[in-house]
PDB file of C-alpha atoms in Angstrom:
ATOM      1  CA  UNK R1302      15.080  -5.937 -25.984  1.00 85.00           C
ATOM      2  CA  UNK R1303      18.773  -6.114 -25.057  1.00 89.00           C
ATOM      3  CA  UNK R1304      18.678  -2.509 -23.851  1.00 92.00           C
ATOM      4  CA  UNK R1305      15.547  -3.220 -21.807  1.00 92.00           C
ATOM      5  CA  UNK R1306      17.090  -6.395 -20.361  1.00 92.00           C
ATOM      6  CA  UNK R1307      20.144  -4.430 -19.229  1.00 92.00           C
ATOM      7  CA  UNK R1308      18.085  -1.617 -17.710  1.00 94.00           C
ATOM      8  CA  UNK R1309      15.558  -3.947 -16.058  1.00 94.00           C
ATOM      9  CA  UNK R1310      18.009  -6.557 -14.741  1.00 95.00           C
ATOM     10  CA  UNK R1311      18.366  -4.962 -11.304  1.00 96.00           C
ATOM     11  CA  UNK R1312      14.633  -4.380 -10.570  1.00 95.00           C
ATOM     12  CA  UNK R1313      13.680  -7.790 -12.000  1.00 96.00           C
ATOM     13  CA  UNK R1314      16.223  -9.528  -9.759  1.00 96.00           C
ATOM     14  CA  UNK R1315      15.027  -7.511  -6.779  1.00 97.00           C
ATOM     15  CA  UNK R1316      11.409  -8.410  -7.553  1.00 97.00           C
ATOM     16  CA  UNK R1317      12.248 -12.110  -7.728  1.00 97.00           C
ATOM     17  CA  UNK R1318      13.916 -11.932  -4.321  1.00 96.00           C
ATOM     18  CA  UNK R1319      10.973  -9.998  -2.913  1.00 96.00           C
ATOM     19  CA  UNK R1320       8.495 -12.567  -4.236  1.00 95.00           C
ATOM     20  CA  UNK R1321      10.598 -15.361  -2.719  1.00 91.00           C
ATOM     21  CA  UNK R1322      10.460 -13.626   0.669  1.00 91.00           C
ATOM     22  CA  UNK R1323       6.693 -13.200   0.313  1.00 92.00           C
ATOM     23  CA  UNK R1324       6.324 -16.919  -0.415  1.00 87.00           C
ATOM     24  CA  UNK R1325       8.348 -17.791   2.684  1.00 85.00           C
ATOM     25  CA  UNK R1326       6.284 -15.429   4.817  1.00 88.00           C
ATOM     26  CA  UNK R1327       3.062 -16.967   3.517  1.00 86.00           C
ATOM     27  CA  UNK R1328       4.335 -20.431   4.391  1.00 82.00           C
ATOM     28  CA  UNK R1329       5.439 -19.297   7.843  1.00 81.00           C
ATOM     29  CA  UNK R1330       2.058 -17.670   8.443  1.00 86.00           C
ATOM     30  CA  UNK R1331       0.206 -20.873   7.532  1.00 82.00           C
ATOM     31  CA  UNK R1332       2.375 -22.885   9.906  1.00 79.00           C
ATOM     32  CA  UNK R1333       1.974 -20.389  12.737  1.00 81.00           C
ATOM     33  CA  UNK R1334      -1.805 -20.426  12.405  1.00 82.00           C
ATOM     34  CA  UNK R1335      -1.956 -24.218  12.453  1.00 76.00           C
ATOM     35  CA  UNK R1336       0.438 -24.510  15.398  1.00 73.00           C
ATOM     36  CA  UNK R1337      -0.955 -21.577  17.375  1.00 74.00           C
ATOM     37  CA  UNK R1338      -2.437 -23.877  20.040  1.00 75.00           C
ATOM     38  CA  UNK R1339       0.764 -25.830  20.565  1.00 71.00           C
ATOM     39  CA  UNK R1340       3.328 -25.279  23.310  1.00 73.00           C
ATOM     40  CA  UNK R1341       6.152 -24.768  20.839  1.00 70.00           C
ATOM     41  CA  UNK R1342       8.573 -21.967  21.701  1.00 70.00           C
ATOM     42  CA  UNK R1343       9.060 -20.476  18.235  1.00 72.00           C
ATOM     43  CA  UNK R1344      11.827 -18.162  19.396  1.00 71.00           C
ATOM     44  CA  UNK R1345      13.832 -21.188  20.536  1.00 69.00           C
ATOM     45  CA  UNK R1346      13.281 -22.842  17.155  1.00 70.00           C
ATOM     46  CA  UNK R1347      14.494 -19.776  15.309  1.00 64.00           C
ATOM     47  CA  UNK R1348      17.670 -19.717  17.407  1.00 67.00           C
ATOM     48  CA  UNK R1349      18.251 -23.459  17.401  1.00 64.00           C
ATOM     49  CA  UNK R1350      21.898 -24.313  18.073  1.00 68.00           C
ATOM     50  CA  UNK R1351      24.060 -26.999  19.663  1.00 71.00           C
ATOM     51  CA  UNK R1352      24.231 -28.906  16.396  1.00 81.00           C
ATOM     52  CA  UNK R1353      20.569 -28.718  15.402  1.00 84.00           C
ATOM     53  CA  UNK R1354      18.583 -26.491  13.034  1.00 84.00           C
ATOM     54  CA  UNK R1355      14.877 -25.970  12.395  1.00 84.00           C
ATOM     55  CA  UNK R1356      13.225 -25.719   8.987  1.00 87.00           C
ATOM     56  CA  UNK R1357       9.721 -25.488   7.618  1.00 87.00           C
ATOM     57  CA  UNK R1358       8.629 -27.483   4.561  1.00 91.00           C
ATOM     58  CA  UNK R1359       5.449 -27.682   2.496  1.00 89.00           C
ATOM     59  CA  UNK R1360       4.463 -30.813   0.569  1.00 92.00           C
ATOM     60  CA  UNK R1361       1.613 -31.318  -1.900  1.00 91.00           C
ATOM     61  CA  UNK R1362      -1.385 -32.907  -0.167  1.00 86.00           C
ATOM     62  CA  UNK R1363      -1.169 -36.698  -0.022  1.00 87.00           C
ATOM     63  CA  UNK R1364       2.575 -36.812  -0.733  1.00 90.00           C
ATOM     64  CA  UNK R1365       4.876 -38.573   1.734  1.00 90.00           C
ATOM     65  CA  UNK R1366       8.648 -38.311   2.070  1.00 93.00           C
ATOM     66  CA  UNK R1367      11.111 -40.355   4.091  1.00 92.00           C
ATOM     67  CA  UNK R1368      12.132 -38.501   7.243  1.00 93.00           C
ATOM     68  CA  UNK R1369      15.616 -39.225   8.671  1.00 93.00           C
ATOM     69  CA  UNK R1370      15.555 -41.028  12.023  1.00 92.00           C
ATOM     70  CA  UNK R1371      17.325 -38.200  13.841  1.00 92.00           C
ATOM     71  CA  UNK R1372      14.825 -35.518  12.745  1.00 92.00           C
ATOM     72  CA  UNK R1373      11.819 -34.516  14.858  1.00 88.00           C
ATOM     73  CA  UNK R1374       8.768 -33.535  12.789  1.00 89.00           C
ATOM     74  CA  UNK R1375       5.513 -31.795  13.603  1.00 85.00           C
ATOM     75  CA  UNK R1376       2.985 -31.738  10.720  1.00 85.00           C
ATOM     76  CA  UNK R1377      -0.173 -29.800   9.895  1.00 82.00           C
ATOM     77  CA  UNK R1378      -2.515 -29.964   6.896  1.00 82.00           C
ATOM     78  CA  UNK R1379      -3.539 -26.665   5.266  1.00 78.00           C
ATOM     79  CA  UNK R1380      -5.520 -26.260   2.038  1.00 75.00           C
ATOM     80  CA  UNK R1381      -3.737 -28.327  -0.618  1.00 82.00           C
ATOM     81  CA  UNK R1382      -0.478 -28.679   1.307  1.00 86.00           C
ATOM     82  CA  UNK R1383       0.996 -30.513   4.258  1.00 88.00           C
ATOM     83  CA  UNK R1384       3.349 -28.483   6.426  1.00 86.00           C
ATOM     84  CA  UNK R1385       6.329 -30.094   8.141  1.00 89.00           C
ATOM     85  CA  UNK R1386       8.135 -28.425  11.019  1.00 87.00           C
ATOM     86  CA  UNK R1387      11.451 -30.277  11.258  1.00 89.00           C
ATOM     87  CA  UNK R1388      14.241 -30.059  13.837  1.00 88.00           C
ATOM     88  CA  UNK R1389      17.475 -32.017  13.586  1.00 90.00           C
ATOM     89  CA  UNK R1390      21.154 -32.060  12.575  1.00 92.00           C
ATOM     90  CA  UNK R1391      21.964 -29.814   9.578  1.00 91.00           C
ATOM     91  CA  UNK R1392      22.958 -32.723   7.321  1.00 94.00           C
ATOM     92  CA  UNK R1393      19.715 -34.576   8.076  1.00 94.00           C
ATOM     93  CA  UNK R1394      17.628 -31.453   7.476  1.00 93.00           C
ATOM     94  CA  UNK R1395      19.384 -30.989   4.129  1.00 94.00           C
ATOM     95  CA  UNK R1396      18.612 -34.604   3.206  1.00 95.00           C
ATOM     96  CA  UNK R1397      14.966 -33.969   4.050  1.00 95.00           C
ATOM     97  CA  UNK R1398      15.062 -30.761   1.991  1.00 94.00           C
ATOM     98  CA  UNK R1399      16.264 -32.707  -1.066  1.00 95.00           C
ATOM     99  CA  UNK R1400      13.485 -35.256  -0.620  1.00 95.00           C
ATOM    100  CA  UNK R1401      10.904 -32.474  -0.332  1.00 94.00           C
ATOM    101  CA  UNK R1402      12.238 -30.756  -3.466  1.00 94.00           C
ATOM    102  CA  UNK R1403      12.067 -34.036  -5.415  1.00 94.00           C
ATOM    103  CA  UNK R1404       8.409 -34.313  -4.342  1.00 94.00           C
ATOM    104  CA  UNK R1405       7.690 -30.819  -5.753  1.00 93.00           C
ATOM    105  CA  UNK R1406       7.599 -29.319  -2.277  1.00 92.00           C
ATOM    106  CA  UNK R1407       9.204 -26.148  -0.979  1.00 89.00           C
ATOM    107  CA  UNK R1408      11.157 -24.907   1.992  1.00 87.00           C
ATOM    108  CA  UNK R1409      11.196 -21.787   4.155  1.00 77.00           C
ATOM    109  CA  UNK R1410      13.956 -20.969   6.573  1.00 70.00           C
ATOM    110  CA  UNK R1411      12.978 -19.813  10.031  1.00 69.00           C
ATOM    111  CA  UNK R1412      13.514 -16.073  10.455  1.00 71.00           C
ATOM    112  CA  UNK R1413      15.589 -14.952  13.413  1.00 71.00           C
ATOM    113  CA  UNK R1414      12.962 -12.463  14.609  1.00 78.00           C
ATOM    114  CA  UNK R1415      10.422 -15.047  15.832  1.00 77.00           C
ATOM    115  CA  UNK R1416       8.852 -14.459  19.248  1.00 80.00           C
ATOM    116  CA  UNK R1417       7.892 -17.246  21.691  1.00 77.00           C
ATOM    117  CA  UNK R1418       4.147 -17.121  20.889  1.00 80.00           C
ATOM    118  CA  UNK R1419       2.363 -17.689  17.596  1.00 80.00           C
ATOM    119  CA  UNK R1420       0.117 -14.647  18.145  1.00 84.00           C
ATOM    120  CA  UNK R1421       3.053 -12.247  18.340  1.00 86.00           C
ATOM    121  CA  UNK R1422       4.636 -13.850  15.299  1.00 85.00           C
ATOM    122  CA  UNK R1423       1.449 -13.584  13.215  1.00 88.00           C
ATOM    123  CA  UNK R1424       1.309  -9.850  13.865  1.00 90.00           C
ATOM    124  CA  UNK R1425       4.952  -9.516  12.822  1.00 90.00           C
ATOM    125  CA  UNK R1426       4.399 -11.621   9.689  1.00 90.00           C
ATOM    126  CA  UNK R1427       1.465  -9.429   8.667  1.00 93.00           C
ATOM    127  CA  UNK R1428       3.606  -6.322   9.052  1.00 94.00           C
ATOM    128  CA  UNK R1429       6.461  -7.796   7.025  1.00 93.00           C
ATOM    129  CA  UNK R1430       4.138  -9.037   4.279  1.00 94.00           C
ATOM    130  CA  UNK R1431       2.685  -5.540   3.915  1.00 96.00           C
ATOM    131  CA  UNK R1432       6.189  -4.087   3.603  1.00 96.00           C
ATOM    132  CA  UNK R1433       7.267  -6.682   1.039  1.00 96.00           C
ATOM    133  CA  UNK R1434       4.026  -6.259  -0.942  1.00 96.00           C
ATOM    134  CA  UNK R1435       4.626  -2.499  -1.124  1.00 97.00           C
ATOM    135  CA  UNK R1436       8.194  -3.075  -2.286  1.00 97.00           C
ATOM    136  CA  UNK R1437       7.000  -5.553  -4.924  1.00 97.00           C
ATOM    137  CA  UNK R1438       4.406  -3.073  -6.205  1.00 97.00           C
ATOM    138  CA  UNK R1439       7.056  -0.357  -6.527  1.00 97.00           C
ATOM    139  CA  UNK R1440       9.393  -2.712  -8.390  1.00 97.00           C
ATOM    140  CA  UNK R1441       6.624  -3.795 -10.788  1.00 97.00           C
ATOM    141  CA  UNK R1442       5.805  -0.156 -11.488  1.00 97.00           C
ATOM    142  CA  UNK R1443       9.477   0.513 -12.215  1.00 96.00           C
ATOM    143  CA  UNK R1444       9.648  -2.473 -14.578  1.00 97.00           C
ATOM    144  CA  UNK R1445       6.431  -1.383 -16.311  1.00 96.00           C
ATOM    145  CA  UNK R1446       7.878   2.100 -16.820  1.00 96.00           C
ATOM    146  CA  UNK R1447      11.020   0.626 -18.380  1.00 95.00           C
ATOM    147  CA  UNK R1448       8.888  -1.628 -20.585  1.00 94.00           C
ATOM    148  CA  UNK R1449       6.974   1.399 -21.840  1.00 94.00           C
ATOM    149  CA  UNK R1450      10.182   3.387 -22.338  1.00 94.00           C
ATOM    150  CA  UNK R1451      11.772   0.647 -24.447  1.00 92.00           C
ATOM    151  CA  UNK R1452       8.471  -0.307 -26.186  1.00 91.00           C
ATOM    152  CA  UNK R1453       8.708  -3.915 -25.045  1.00 92.00           C
ATOM    153  CA  UNK R1454       5.076  -4.736 -25.878  1.00 89.00           C
ATOM    154  CA  UNK R1455       5.551  -3.598 -29.471  1.00 86.00           C
ATOM    155  CA  UNK R1456       8.802  -5.542 -29.792  1.00 88.00           C
ATOM    156  CA  UNK R1457       7.176  -8.706 -28.441  1.00 88.00           C
ATOM    157  CA  UNK R1458       4.318  -8.222 -30.891  1.00 85.00           C
ATOM    158  CA  UNK R1459       6.791  -7.974 -33.774  1.00 83.00           C
ATOM    159  CA  UNK R1460       8.533 -11.135 -32.580  1.00 87.00           C
ATOM    160  CA  UNK R1461       5.231 -13.000 -32.257  1.00 85.00           C
ATOM    161  CA  UNK R1462       4.180 -11.908 -35.740  1.00 79.00           C
ATOM    162  CA  UNK R1463       7.506 -12.944 -37.262  1.00 81.00           C
ATOM    163  CA  UNK R1464       7.335 -16.301 -35.461  1.00 84.00           C
ATOM    164  CA  UNK R1465       3.826 -16.885 -36.770  1.00 77.00           C
ATOM    165  CA  UNK R1466       4.952 -16.131 -40.332  1.00 75.00           C
ATOM    166  CA  UNK R1467       7.870 -18.554 -40.053  1.00 76.00           C
ATOM    167  CA  UNK R1468       5.620 -21.285 -38.653  1.00 75.00           C
ATOM    168  CA  UNK R1469       2.911 -20.842 -41.292  1.00 68.00           C
ATOM    169  CA  UNK R1470       5.043 -19.779 -44.240  1.00 63.00           C
ATOM    170  CA  UNK R1471       4.876 -23.296 -45.654  1.00 61.00           C
ATOM    171  CA  UNK R1472       1.284 -22.601 -46.613  1.00 56.00           C
ATOM    172  CA  UNK R1473       2.605 -20.655 -49.597  1.00 54.00           C
ATOM    173  CA  UNK R1474       3.952 -23.850 -51.127  1.00 53.00           C
ATOM    174  CA  UNK R1475       1.591 -26.357 -49.519  1.00 52.00           C
ATOM    175  CA  UNK R1476      -1.668 -24.450 -49.854  1.00 54.00           C
ATOM    176  CA  UNK R1477      -4.460 -25.863 -51.981  1.00 59.00           C
ATOM    177  CA  UNK R1478      -6.442 -22.983 -53.587  1.00 59.00           C
ATOM    178  CA  UNK R1479      -9.236 -25.365 -54.564  1.00 65.00           C
ATOM    179  CA  UNK R1480      -9.815 -26.090 -50.869  1.00 62.00           C
ATOM    180  CA  UNK R1481      -9.422 -22.463 -49.866  1.00 60.00           C
ATOM    181  CA  UNK R1482      -5.911 -22.883 -48.466  1.00 65.00           C
ATOM    182  CA  UNK R1483      -4.298 -19.636 -49.543  1.00 69.00           C
ATOM    183  CA  UNK R1484      -1.498 -17.767 -47.801  1.00 70.00           C
ATOM    184  CA  UNK R1485      -2.078 -14.046 -48.186  1.00 74.00           C
ATOM    185  CA  UNK R1486      -1.066 -10.722 -46.698  1.00 78.00           C
ATOM    186  CA  UNK R1487      -3.837  -8.163 -46.619  1.00 84.00           C
ATOM    187  CA  UNK R1488      -3.292  -4.498 -45.811  1.00 86.00           C
ATOM    188  CA  UNK R1489      -5.688  -1.625 -45.475  1.00 86.00           C
ATOM    189  CA  UNK R1490      -7.155   1.058 -43.274  1.00 86.00           C
ATOM    190  CA  UNK R1491      -9.678   0.759 -40.471  1.00 87.00           C
ATOM    191  CA  UNK R1492     -11.151   2.852 -37.690  1.00 83.00           C
ATOM    192  CA  UNK R1493     -12.762  -0.145 -35.954  1.00 89.00           C
ATOM    193  CA  UNK R1494     -10.125  -2.649 -34.820  1.00 91.00           C
ATOM    194  CA  UNK R1495     -12.546  -4.739 -32.787  1.00 93.00           C
ATOM    195  CA  UNK R1496     -14.816  -5.250 -35.795  1.00 93.00           C
ATOM    196  CA  UNK R1497     -11.901  -6.395 -37.953  1.00 92.00           C
ATOM    197  CA  UNK R1498     -10.745  -8.860 -35.297  1.00 92.00           C
ATOM    198  CA  UNK R1499     -14.278 -10.191 -34.816  1.00 94.00           C
ATOM    199  CA  UNK R1500     -14.669 -10.743 -38.569  1.00 93.00           C
ATOM    200  CA  UNK R1501     -11.372 -12.646 -38.786  1.00 90.00           C
ATOM    201  CA  UNK R1502     -12.214 -14.817 -35.786  1.00 90.00           C
ATOM    202  CA  UNK R1503     -15.655 -15.577 -37.213  1.00 93.00           C
ATOM    203  CA  UNK R1504     -14.126 -16.618 -40.547  1.00 88.00           C
ATOM    204  CA  UNK R1505     -12.122 -19.461 -38.985  1.00 83.00           C
ATOM    205  CA  UNK R1506      -8.973 -18.367 -40.813  1.00 81.00           C
ATOM    206  CA  UNK R1507      -5.563 -18.889 -39.220  1.00 78.00           C
ATOM    207  CA  UNK R1508      -4.357 -15.327 -39.041  1.00 81.00           C
ATOM    208  CA  UNK R1509      -2.298 -12.798 -37.182  1.00 80.00           C
ATOM    209  CA  UNK R1510      -3.377  -9.155 -37.079  1.00 85.00           C
ATOM    210  CA  UNK R1511      -1.269  -6.059 -36.590  1.00 84.00           C
ATOM    211  CA  UNK R1512      -2.300  -2.410 -36.348  1.00 86.00           C
ATOM    212  CA  UNK R1513       0.948  -0.498 -36.946  1.00 83.00           C
ATOM    213  CA  UNK R1514       1.102   3.306 -37.092  1.00 82.00           C
ATOM    214  CA  UNK R1515       0.549   4.793 -40.591  1.00 82.00           C
ATOM    215  CA  UNK R1516       3.688   5.145 -42.731  1.00 81.00           C
ATOM    216  CA  UNK R1517       5.307   8.566 -42.613  1.00 84.00           C
ATOM    217  CA  UNK R1518       3.582  10.917 -45.029  1.00 84.00           C
ATOM    218  CA  UNK R1519       0.627   8.604 -45.629  1.00 82.00           C
ATOM    219  CA  UNK R1520      -2.903   9.880 -45.149  1.00 79.00           C
ATOM    220  CA  UNK R1521      -5.916   7.657 -44.450  1.00 77.00           C
ATOM    221  CA  UNK R1522      -8.542   7.494 -47.205  1.00 75.00           C
ATOM    222  CA  UNK R1523     -11.497   9.826 -46.903  1.00 70.00           C
ATOM    223  CA  UNK R1524     -14.811   8.007 -46.615  1.00 65.00           C
ATOM    224  CA  UNK R1525     -17.753  10.125 -47.740  1.00 63.00           C
ATOM    225  CA  UNK R1526     -21.315   9.459 -46.632  1.00 70.00           C
ATOM    226  CA  UNK R1527     -23.180  12.132 -48.543  1.00 74.00           C
ATOM    227  CA  UNK R1528     -26.849  11.867 -49.598  1.00 79.00           C
ATOM    228  CA  UNK R1529     -27.524  10.320 -53.006  1.00 76.00           C
ATOM    229  CA  UNK R1530     -27.972  13.630 -54.763  1.00 80.00           C
ATOM    230  CA  UNK R1531     -24.536  14.864 -53.629  1.00 76.00           C
ATOM    231  CA  UNK R1532     -22.560  11.742 -54.535  1.00 75.00           C
ATOM    232  CA  UNK R1533     -21.944  12.710 -58.199  1.00 76.00           C
ATOM    233  CA  UNK R1534     -20.042  15.732 -56.908  1.00 72.00           C
ATOM    234  CA  UNK R1535     -17.764  13.749 -54.568  1.00 67.00           C
ATOM    235  CA  UNK R1536     -15.174  13.538 -57.324  1.00 66.00           C
ATOM    236  CA  UNK R1537     -14.500  17.241 -56.848  1.00 65.00           C
ATOM    237  CA  UNK R1538     -13.775  16.946 -53.139  1.00 61.00           C
TER     238      UNK R1538
END
Protein backbone atom coordinates (compact mmCIF):
# COMPACT_ATOMS: atom_id res chain seq x y z
CA UNK A 1 0.00 0.00 0.00
CA UNK A 2 2.88 2.39 0.74
CA UNK A 3 4.37 1.71 -2.69
CA UNK A 4 0.98 2.30 -4.34
CA UNK A 5 0.45 5.50 -2.33
CA UNK A 6 3.81 6.83 -3.51
CA UNK A 7 3.19 5.91 -7.14
CA UNK A 8 -0.41 7.16 -7.16
CA UNK A 9 0.13 10.40 -5.22
CA UNK A 10 0.60 12.56 -8.31
CA UNK A 11 -2.41 11.29 -10.34
CA UNK A 12 -4.66 11.26 -7.25
CA UNK A 13 -3.77 14.88 -6.47
CA UNK A 14 -4.33 15.83 -10.10
CA UNK A 15 -7.70 14.07 -10.10
CA UNK A 16 -8.80 15.92 -6.97
CA UNK A 17 -7.91 19.24 -8.58
CA UNK A 18 -9.71 18.24 -11.77
CA UNK A 19 -12.84 17.27 -9.85
CA UNK A 20 -12.72 20.60 -7.99
CA UNK A 21 -12.60 22.45 -11.32
CA UNK A 22 -15.52 20.37 -12.60
CA UNK A 23 -17.54 21.28 -9.51
CA UNK A 24 -16.82 24.97 -10.05
CA UNK A 25 -17.79 24.73 -13.71
CA UNK A 26 -21.05 23.01 -12.80
CA UNK A 27 -21.85 25.77 -10.32
CA UNK A 28 -20.98 28.47 -12.85
CA UNK A 29 -23.15 26.78 -15.47
CA UNK A 30 -26.15 26.68 -13.12
CA UNK A 31 -25.74 30.37 -12.33
CA UNK A 32 -25.35 31.33 -15.99
CA UNK A 33 -28.52 29.47 -16.94
CA UNK A 34 -30.54 31.11 -14.18
CA UNK A 35 -29.19 34.59 -14.94
CA UNK A 36 -29.27 34.26 -18.73
CA UNK A 37 -32.16 36.75 -19.04
CA UNK A 38 -30.51 39.39 -16.88
CA UNK A 39 -28.56 42.41 -18.11
CA UNK A 40 -25.46 41.44 -16.16
CA UNK A 41 -22.17 41.92 -18.01
CA UNK A 42 -20.39 38.74 -16.94
CA UNK A 43 -17.10 39.82 -18.49
CA UNK A 44 -17.11 42.91 -16.27
CA UNK A 45 -17.78 40.73 -13.22
CA UNK A 46 -14.89 38.44 -14.05
CA UNK A 47 -12.55 41.43 -14.33
CA UNK A 48 -13.92 43.32 -11.35
CA UNK A 49 -11.37 45.79 -9.97
CA UNK A 50 -11.16 49.15 -8.22
CA UNK A 51 -11.36 47.49 -4.83
CA UNK A 52 -14.20 45.05 -5.53
CA UNK A 53 -14.35 41.35 -6.42
CA UNK A 54 -17.11 39.04 -7.59
CA UNK A 55 -17.77 35.53 -6.30
CA UNK A 56 -20.38 32.85 -6.76
CA UNK A 57 -21.74 30.85 -3.81
CA UNK A 58 -24.16 27.95 -3.44
CA UNK A 59 -26.20 27.38 -0.28
CA UNK A 60 -28.42 24.44 0.66
CA UNK A 61 -32.07 25.23 -0.11
CA UNK A 62 -33.80 27.11 2.71
CA UNK A 63 -30.55 28.20 4.38
CA UNK A 64 -29.92 31.90 4.97
CA UNK A 65 -26.65 33.66 5.75
CA UNK A 66 -25.94 37.21 6.86
CA UNK A 67 -24.73 39.32 3.94
CA UNK A 68 -22.39 42.26 4.73
CA UNK A 69 -23.95 45.67 4.10
CA UNK A 70 -21.38 46.61 1.47
CA UNK A 71 -21.96 43.50 -0.67
CA UNK A 72 -24.40 43.44 -3.60
CA UNK A 73 -26.13 40.07 -4.07
CA UNK A 74 -28.17 38.55 -6.86
CA UNK A 75 -29.77 35.17 -6.00
CA UNK A 76 -31.33 32.32 -7.95
CA UNK A 77 -32.86 29.02 -6.80
CA UNK A 78 -31.79 25.84 -8.63
CA UNK A 79 -32.68 22.27 -7.66
CA UNK A 80 -31.71 21.85 -4.00
CA UNK A 81 -29.47 24.91 -3.85
CA UNK A 82 -29.67 28.68 -3.75
CA UNK A 83 -27.06 30.50 -5.81
CA UNK A 84 -25.64 33.84 -4.68
CA UNK A 85 -23.80 36.15 -7.05
CA UNK A 86 -21.95 38.57 -4.77
CA UNK A 87 -19.95 41.70 -5.58
CA UNK A 88 -18.13 43.75 -2.96
CA UNK A 89 -14.84 44.55 -1.19
CA UNK A 90 -12.50 41.54 -0.86
CA UNK A 91 -12.69 41.46 2.95
CA UNK A 92 -16.50 41.49 2.88
CA UNK A 93 -16.61 38.75 0.25
CA UNK A 94 -14.28 36.65 2.41
CA UNK A 95 -16.56 37.19 5.42
CA UNK A 96 -19.49 36.01 3.31
CA UNK A 97 -17.44 33.02 2.15
CA UNK A 98 -16.83 31.97 5.77
CA UNK A 99 -20.54 32.26 6.55
CA UNK A 100 -21.40 30.16 3.50
CA UNK A 101 -18.84 27.50 4.47
CA UNK A 102 -20.26 27.33 8.01
CA UNK A 103 -23.70 26.74 6.45
CA UNK A 104 -22.32 23.78 4.44
CA UNK A 105 -22.28 25.82 1.25
CA UNK A 106 -19.58 26.13 -1.38
CA UNK A 107 -17.85 28.77 -3.45
CA UNK A 108 -16.66 29.12 -7.03
CA UNK A 109 -14.35 31.84 -8.20
CA UNK A 110 -15.24 33.64 -11.40
CA UNK A 111 -13.00 32.56 -14.28
CA UNK A 112 -11.22 35.29 -16.20
CA UNK A 113 -12.43 34.01 -19.59
CA UNK A 114 -16.10 35.03 -19.16
CA UNK A 115 -17.76 36.79 -22.09
CA UNK A 116 -20.40 39.54 -21.74
CA UNK A 117 -23.37 37.25 -22.53
CA UNK A 118 -24.57 34.14 -20.73
CA UNK A 119 -25.06 32.27 -24.03
CA UNK A 120 -21.42 32.62 -25.02
CA UNK A 121 -20.31 31.61 -21.55
CA UNK A 122 -22.51 28.48 -21.52
CA UNK A 123 -20.89 27.29 -24.73
CA UNK A 124 -17.44 27.88 -23.24
CA UNK A 125 -18.39 26.10 -20.00
CA UNK A 126 -19.60 23.07 -21.95
CA UNK A 127 -16.31 22.92 -23.83
CA UNK A 128 -14.25 23.19 -20.65
CA UNK A 129 -16.34 20.57 -18.84
CA UNK A 130 -15.77 18.12 -21.69
CA UNK A 131 -12.02 18.74 -21.50
CA UNK A 132 -11.92 18.32 -17.72
CA UNK A 133 -14.10 15.18 -17.89
CA UNK A 134 -11.69 13.64 -20.41
CA UNK A 135 -8.74 14.50 -18.18
CA UNK A 136 -10.50 13.00 -15.15
CA UNK A 137 -11.24 9.79 -17.07
CA UNK A 138 -7.58 9.47 -18.08
CA UNK A 139 -6.43 10.03 -14.50
CA UNK A 140 -8.88 7.44 -13.15
CA UNK A 141 -7.64 4.93 -15.71
CA UNK A 142 -4.06 5.63 -14.64
CA UNK A 143 -4.97 5.15 -10.97
CA UNK A 144 -6.84 1.93 -11.77
CA UNK A 145 -3.79 0.61 -13.63
CA UNK A 146 -1.57 1.37 -10.63
CA UNK A 147 -4.10 -0.28 -8.32
CA UNK A 148 -3.99 -3.43 -10.44
CA UNK A 149 -0.19 -3.33 -10.64
CA UNK A 150 0.18 -3.10 -6.85
CA UNK A 151 -2.78 -5.47 -6.15
CA UNK A 152 -4.57 -2.87 -4.05
CA UNK A 153 -7.91 -4.72 -4.08
CA UNK A 154 -6.29 -7.86 -2.67
CA UNK A 155 -4.44 -5.86 -0.02
CA UNK A 156 -7.63 -4.10 1.05
CA UNK A 157 -9.37 -7.47 1.23
CA UNK A 158 -6.63 -8.79 3.51
CA UNK A 159 -6.94 -5.71 5.71
CA UNK A 160 -10.72 -6.05 5.89
CA UNK A 161 -10.44 -9.73 6.79
CA UNK A 162 -7.85 -9.05 9.49
CA UNK A 163 -9.99 -6.22 10.89
CA UNK A 164 -13.02 -8.50 11.00
CA UNK A 165 -11.04 -11.16 12.88
CA UNK A 166 -9.82 -8.62 15.44
CA UNK A 167 -13.34 -7.28 15.96
CA UNK A 168 -14.94 -10.71 16.33
CA UNK A 169 -12.07 -12.60 17.93
CA UNK A 170 -13.70 -12.23 21.33
CA UNK A 171 -16.23 -14.83 20.26
CA UNK A 172 -13.59 -17.48 20.96
CA UNK A 173 -13.76 -16.70 24.67
CA UNK A 174 -17.30 -15.34 24.86
CA UNK A 175 -19.06 -17.84 22.62
CA UNK A 176 -21.74 -20.09 24.05
CA UNK A 177 -21.70 -23.47 22.22
CA UNK A 178 -25.08 -24.39 23.71
CA UNK A 179 -26.60 -21.40 21.90
CA UNK A 180 -24.65 -22.04 18.72
CA UNK A 181 -22.13 -19.25 19.31
CA UNK A 182 -18.96 -20.84 18.02
CA UNK A 183 -15.97 -19.09 16.47
CA UNK A 184 -14.54 -21.28 13.73
CA UNK A 185 -12.30 -21.14 10.69
CA UNK A 186 -13.40 -23.39 7.87
CA UNK A 187 -11.26 -24.14 4.82
CA UNK A 188 -11.93 -26.16 1.73
CA UNK A 189 -12.24 -26.23 -2.02
CA UNK A 190 -15.05 -24.97 -4.23
CA UNK A 191 -15.76 -24.33 -7.88
CA UNK A 192 -18.93 -22.32 -7.16
CA UNK A 193 -18.15 -19.20 -5.13
CA UNK A 194 -21.61 -17.71 -5.52
CA UNK A 195 -23.24 -20.83 -4.08
CA UNK A 196 -20.94 -20.78 -1.05
CA UNK A 197 -21.67 -17.10 -0.40
CA UNK A 198 -25.42 -17.65 -0.79
CA UNK A 199 -25.34 -20.53 1.70
CA UNK A 200 -23.45 -18.45 4.28
CA UNK A 201 -25.79 -15.49 3.88
CA UNK A 202 -28.82 -17.75 4.21
CA UNK A 203 -27.44 -19.27 7.42
CA UNK A 204 -27.43 -15.93 9.26
CA UNK A 205 -23.88 -16.51 10.49
CA UNK A 206 -21.54 -13.56 11.01
CA UNK A 207 -18.78 -14.47 8.62
CA UNK A 208 -16.11 -13.24 6.28
CA UNK A 209 -15.24 -15.23 3.16
CA UNK A 210 -12.00 -15.31 1.22
CA UNK A 211 -11.11 -17.16 -1.98
CA UNK A 212 -7.29 -17.09 -2.04
CA UNK A 213 -5.25 -18.82 -4.75
CA UNK A 214 -4.34 -22.47 -3.98
CA UNK A 215 -1.11 -22.97 -2.02
CA UNK A 216 1.94 -23.70 -4.14
CA UNK A 217 2.08 -27.38 -5.02
CA UNK A 218 -1.46 -28.09 -3.86
CA UNK A 219 -3.91 -29.79 -6.19
CA UNK A 220 -7.70 -29.54 -5.88
CA UNK A 221 -9.51 -32.77 -4.96
CA UNK A 222 -10.91 -34.82 -7.80
CA UNK A 223 -14.68 -35.21 -7.64
CA UNK A 224 -15.92 -38.29 -9.48
CA UNK A 225 -19.48 -38.64 -10.75
CA UNK A 226 -19.38 -42.13 -12.20
CA UNK A 227 -22.44 -44.41 -12.53
CA UNK A 228 -23.16 -46.71 -9.59
CA UNK A 229 -21.57 -49.74 -11.17
CA UNK A 230 -18.25 -47.92 -11.69
CA UNK A 231 -17.96 -46.42 -8.21
CA UNK A 232 -16.29 -49.47 -6.59
CA UNK A 233 -13.41 -48.97 -9.01
CA UNK A 234 -12.89 -45.28 -8.19
CA UNK A 235 -10.29 -46.25 -5.61
CA UNK A 236 -7.97 -47.22 -8.45
CA UNK A 237 -8.17 -43.85 -10.18
